[in-house]
């Protein structure tokens, strides 16, 4: 049985918005996928669940979900920076991605929100960061796009889409001044 929000079958090849769609291609309409994510997150919310967005795309999504779903309390933002397994190579990239969790983590039901799930290494780092603040009762993960390629046993409870990209490409969420979402697909550096 498939999970909610998970298209049946294999990952589909992704193409940026505006690209002609071939038989095996999936146009990435970030706004439409956001609406699917919002519906999926609505179904996952239970009393006391707190949304925590993973910096940066996941934080944008969590803030918008929190407002549109009229969640009680504050939304959290969490960074993977200090627990990344490549910290030595990346360092404190940017410095604007500080963790902000304006609620108690101990015993909480946390719903992590991220834009793109790939290897699972960022999620592992985020969970380590989360546990620095306390031991939650439960942690679930909802993502806008699951692109496969997992290196760790990490799986979302909800994904708005599953797509496949070549290993050498990077998919990231962008947000314009009006708050509209789109995707950037770039060659990985």
CSV table of C-alpha atoms in Angstrom, one decimal:
chain,number,residue,atom,x,y,z
A,1,UNK,CA,0.0,0.0,0.0
A,2,UNK,CA,1.4,3.4,-0.9
A,3,UNK,CA,1.7,6.2,1.7
A,4,UNK,CA,-0.4,9.4,1.3
A,5,UNK,CA,1.3,11.8,-1.1
A,6,UNK,CA,3.6,9.2,-2.6
A,7,UNK,CA,2.9,8.6,-6.3
A,8,UNK,CA,2.9,4.9,-7.1
A,9,UNK,CA,5.7,3.5,-9.2
A,10,UNK,CA,9.2,4.7,-9.8
A,11,UNK,CA,10.8,8.1,-9.6
A,12,UNK,CA,10.0,10.3,-12.6
A,13,UNK,CA,12.7,12.4,-14.4
A,14,UNK,CA,12.3,16.0,-13.4
A,15,UNK,CA,12.5,19.1,-15.7
A,16,UNK,CA,12.4,22.7,-14.7
A,17,UNK,CA,9.2,24.7,-15.1
A,18,UNK,CA,8.6,25.8,-18.7
A,19,UNK,CA,10.5,22.9,-20.2
A,20,UNK,CA,8.6,20.9,-22.7
A,21,UNK,CA,7.4,17.7,-21.1
A,22,UNK,CA,8.4,14.4,-22.6
A,23,UNK,CA,6.6,11.1,-21.9
A,24,UNK,CA,8.8,10.4,-18.9
A,25,UNK,CA,9.3,13.9,-17.6
A,26,UNK,CA,7.6,15.6,-14.6
A,27,UNK,CA,7.3,19.4,-14.7
A,28,UNK,CA,8.2,20.8,-11.4
A,29,UNK,CA,5.5,23.3,-10.5
A,30,UNK,CA,6.5,24.3,-7.0
A,31,UNK,CA,3.3,26.2,-6.3
A,32,UNK,CA,1.1,23.2,-7.2
A,33,UNK,CA,3.3,20.8,-5.2
A,34,UNK,CA,3.1,23.2,-2.2
A,35,UNK,CA,-0.7,22.8,-2.3
A,36,UNK,CA,-0.3,19.0,-2.2
A,37,UNK,CA,2.2,19.4,0.7
A,38,UNK,CA,-0.3,21.6,2.6
A,39,UNK,CA,-3.0,19.0,2.2
A,40,UNK,CA,-0.7,16.3,3.4
A,41,UNK,CA,0.5,18.2,6.4
A,42,UNK,CA,-3.1,19.1,7.3
A,43,UNK,CA,-3.8,15.4,7.5
A,44,UNK,CA,-0.7,14.8,9.7
A,45,UNK,CA,-1.4,17.5,12.2
A,46,UNK,CA,-2.5,16.4,15.7
A,47,UNK,CA,-3.1,18.5,18.7
A,48,UNK,CA,0.2,19.7,20.0
A,49,UNK,CA,2.2,19.0,16.8
A,50,UNK,CA,4.8,21.7,16.1
A,51,UNK,CA,6.2,22.5,12.7
A,52,UNK,CA,9.9,22.9,12.3
A,53,UNK,CA,11.3,24.0,9.0
A,54,UNK,CA,14.8,23.0,7.9
A,55,UNK,CA,16.8,26.0,6.8
A,56,UNK,CA,16.2,27.5,4.2
A,57,UNK,CA,13.6,26.1,1.8
A,58,UNK,CA,12.0,24.0,4.5
A,59,UNK,CA,11.8,27.1,6.8
A,60,UNK,CA,10.0,29.0,4.1
A,61,UNK,CA,7.5,26.1,3.6
A,62,UNK,CA,7.0,25.7,7.4
A,63,UNK,CA,6.3,29.4,7.9
A,64,UNK,CA,3.7,29.5,5.1
A,65,UNK,CA,2.1,26.2,6.2
A,66,UNK,CA,2.0,27.4,9.8
A,67,UNK,CA,0.1,30.6,8.7
A,68,UNK,CA,-2.3,28.9,6.2
A,69,UNK,CA,-3.1,26.0,8.5
A,70,UNK,CA,-3.6,28.4,11.4
A,71,UNK,CA,-1.4,26.3,13.7
A,72,UNK,CA,-1.2,27.3,17.3
A,73,UNK,CA,2.1,28.6,18.8
A,74,UNK,CA,5.2,29.5,16.9
A,75,UNK,CA,6.9,27.8,14.0
A,76,UNK,CA,10.5,26.6,14.5
A,77,UNK,CA,13.5,26.8,12.2
A,78,UNK,CA,16.4,24.3,12.5
A,79,UNK,CA,19.8,24.3,10.9
A,80,UNK,CA,21.9,21.3,10.0
A,81,UNK,CA,25.2,23.3,9.9
A,82,UNK,CA,26.8,22.2,13.2
A,83,UNK,CA,26.0,18.5,12.8
A,84,UNK,CA,26.8,18.0,9.1
A,85,UNK,CA,29.3,15.2,8.3
A,86,UNK,CA,31.0,17.6,5.9
A,87,UNK,CA,31.3,20.5,8.3
A,88,UNK,CA,35.1,20.5,8.0
A,89,UNK,CA,34.8,21.2,4.3
A,90,UNK,CA,31.8,23.5,4.4
A,91,UNK,CA,32.3,25.4,7.6
A,92,UNK,CA,29.7,27.9,8.7
A,93,UNK,CA,28.4,28.6,5.2
A,94,UNK,CA,26.4,31.8,5.3
A,95,UNK,CA,25.8,32.2,9.0
A,96,UNK,CA,22.2,33.2,8.7
A,97,UNK,CA,20.8,29.8,9.3
A,98,UNK,CA,20.7,29.7,13.1
A,99,UNK,CA,18.3,27.3,14.8
A,100,UNK,CA,15.3,29.0,16.4
A,101,UNK,CA,13.0,26.7,18.4
A,102,UNK,CA,10.7,29.0,20.5
A,103,UNK,CA,9.1,26.1,22.3
A,104,UNK,CA,10.1,23.1,24.5
A,105,UNK,CA,11.4,20.1,22.5
A,106,UNK,CA,11.2,17.7,25.4
A,107,UNK,CA,8.1,15.5,24.9
A,108,UNK,CA,6.9,17.4,21.8
A,109,UNK,CA,5.5,16.0,18.6
A,110,UNK,CA,7.7,17.5,15.9
A,111,UNK,CA,6.9,17.6,12.2
A,112,UNK,CA,10.0,18.5,10.2
A,113,UNK,CA,9.4,20.2,6.9
A,114,UNK,CA,11.9,20.2,4.1
A,115,UNK,CA,11.9,21.2,0.5
A,116,UNK,CA,14.0,18.5,-1.1
A,117,UNK,CA,15.0,15.1,0.4
A,118,UNK,CA,18.0,13.5,-1.2
A,119,UNK,CA,20.7,11.5,0.6
A,120,UNK,CA,19.2,11.9,4.1
A,121,UNK,CA,22.4,13.4,5.5
A,122,UNK,CA,20.8,16.8,6.2
A,123,UNK,CA,17.9,15.1,8.0
A,124,UNK,CA,20.4,13.1,10.1
A,125,UNK,CA,22.2,16.3,11.0
A,126,UNK,CA,18.9,18.1,11.8
A,127,UNK,CA,17.8,15.3,14.1
A,128,UNK,CA,21.1,15.5,16.0
A,129,UNK,CA,20.6,19.3,16.3
A,130,UNK,CA,17.0,18.8,17.5
A,131,UNK,CA,18.2,16.4,20.3
A,132,UNK,CA,20.6,19.0,21.5
A,133,UNK,CA,17.5,20.8,22.7
A,134,UNK,CA,15.7,17.9,24.3
A,135,UNK,CA,14.1,14.5,23.5
A,136,UNK,CA,10.9,14.8,21.5
A,137,UNK,CA,8.1,12.3,21.9
A,138,UNK,CA,8.0,11.8,18.1
A,139,UNK,CA,9.6,13.2,15.0
A,140,UNK,CA,8.1,12.9,11.5
A,141,UNK,CA,9.2,14.3,8.2
A,142,UNK,CA,7.2,15.8,5.3
A,143,UNK,CA,8.9,17.0,2.1
A,144,UNK,CA,7.9,18.9,-1.0
A,145,UNK,CA,10.1,16.7,-3.2
A,146,UNK,CA,11.7,13.3,-2.6
A,147,UNK,CA,14.4,12.8,-5.2
A,148,UNK,CA,15.6,9.4,-4.1
A,149,UNK,CA,19.3,8.6,-3.8
A,150,UNK,CA,19.1,7.8,-0.1
A,151,UNK,CA,22.4,7.0,1.7
A,152,UNK,CA,20.7,6.6,5.1
A,153,UNK,CA,17.5,4.8,6.2
A,154,UNK,CA,15.4,8.0,6.3
A,155,UNK,CA,12.0,8.2,4.8
A,156,UNK,CA,9.3,10.9,4.8
A,157,UNK,CA,5.8,10.2,6.0
A,158,UNK,CA,4.6,12.5,3.3
A,159,UNK,CA,6.1,13.8,0.0
A,160,UNK,CA,4.2,15.9,-2.5
A,161,UNK,CA,6.3,14.4,-5.4
A,162,UNK,CA,9.0,11.9,-6.1
A,163,UNK,CA,11.4,12.8,-8.9
A,164,UNK,CA,14.7,11.5,-10.2
A,165,UNK,CA,17.6,13.7,-11.1
A,166,UNK,CA,21.1,12.8,-12.2
A,167,UNK,CA,23.6,12.7,-9.4
A,168,UNK,CA,25.4,15.8,-10.8
A,169,UNK,CA,22.3,18.0,-10.5
A,170,UNK,CA,21.1,20.0,-7.5
A,171,UNK,CA,17.4,20.8,-7.0
A,172,UNK,CA,16.6,23.7,-4.7
A,173,UNK,CA,13.5,25.7,-3.8
A,174,UNK,CA,13.5,29.5,-4.6
A,175,UNK,CA,11.1,32.1,-3.2
A,176,UNK,CA,10.4,35.4,-4.9
A,177,UNK,CA,9.5,38.7,-3.2
A,178,UNK,CA,5.7,37.9,-3.4
A,179,UNK,CA,6.4,34.6,-1.6
A,180,UNK,CA,5.8,32.4,-4.7
A,181,UNK,CA,7.8,29.2,-4.9
A,182,UNK,CA,9.8,27.9,-7.8
A,183,UNK,CA,12.6,25.4,-8.4
A,184,UNK,CA,16.1,25.9,-9.5
A,185,UNK,CA,17.9,22.9,-11.1
A,186,UNK,CA,21.7,23.4,-11.3
A,187,UNK,CA,24.8,21.4,-11.9
A,188,UNK,CA,26.3,20.4,-8.5
A,189,UNK,CA,29.6,22.0,-7.7
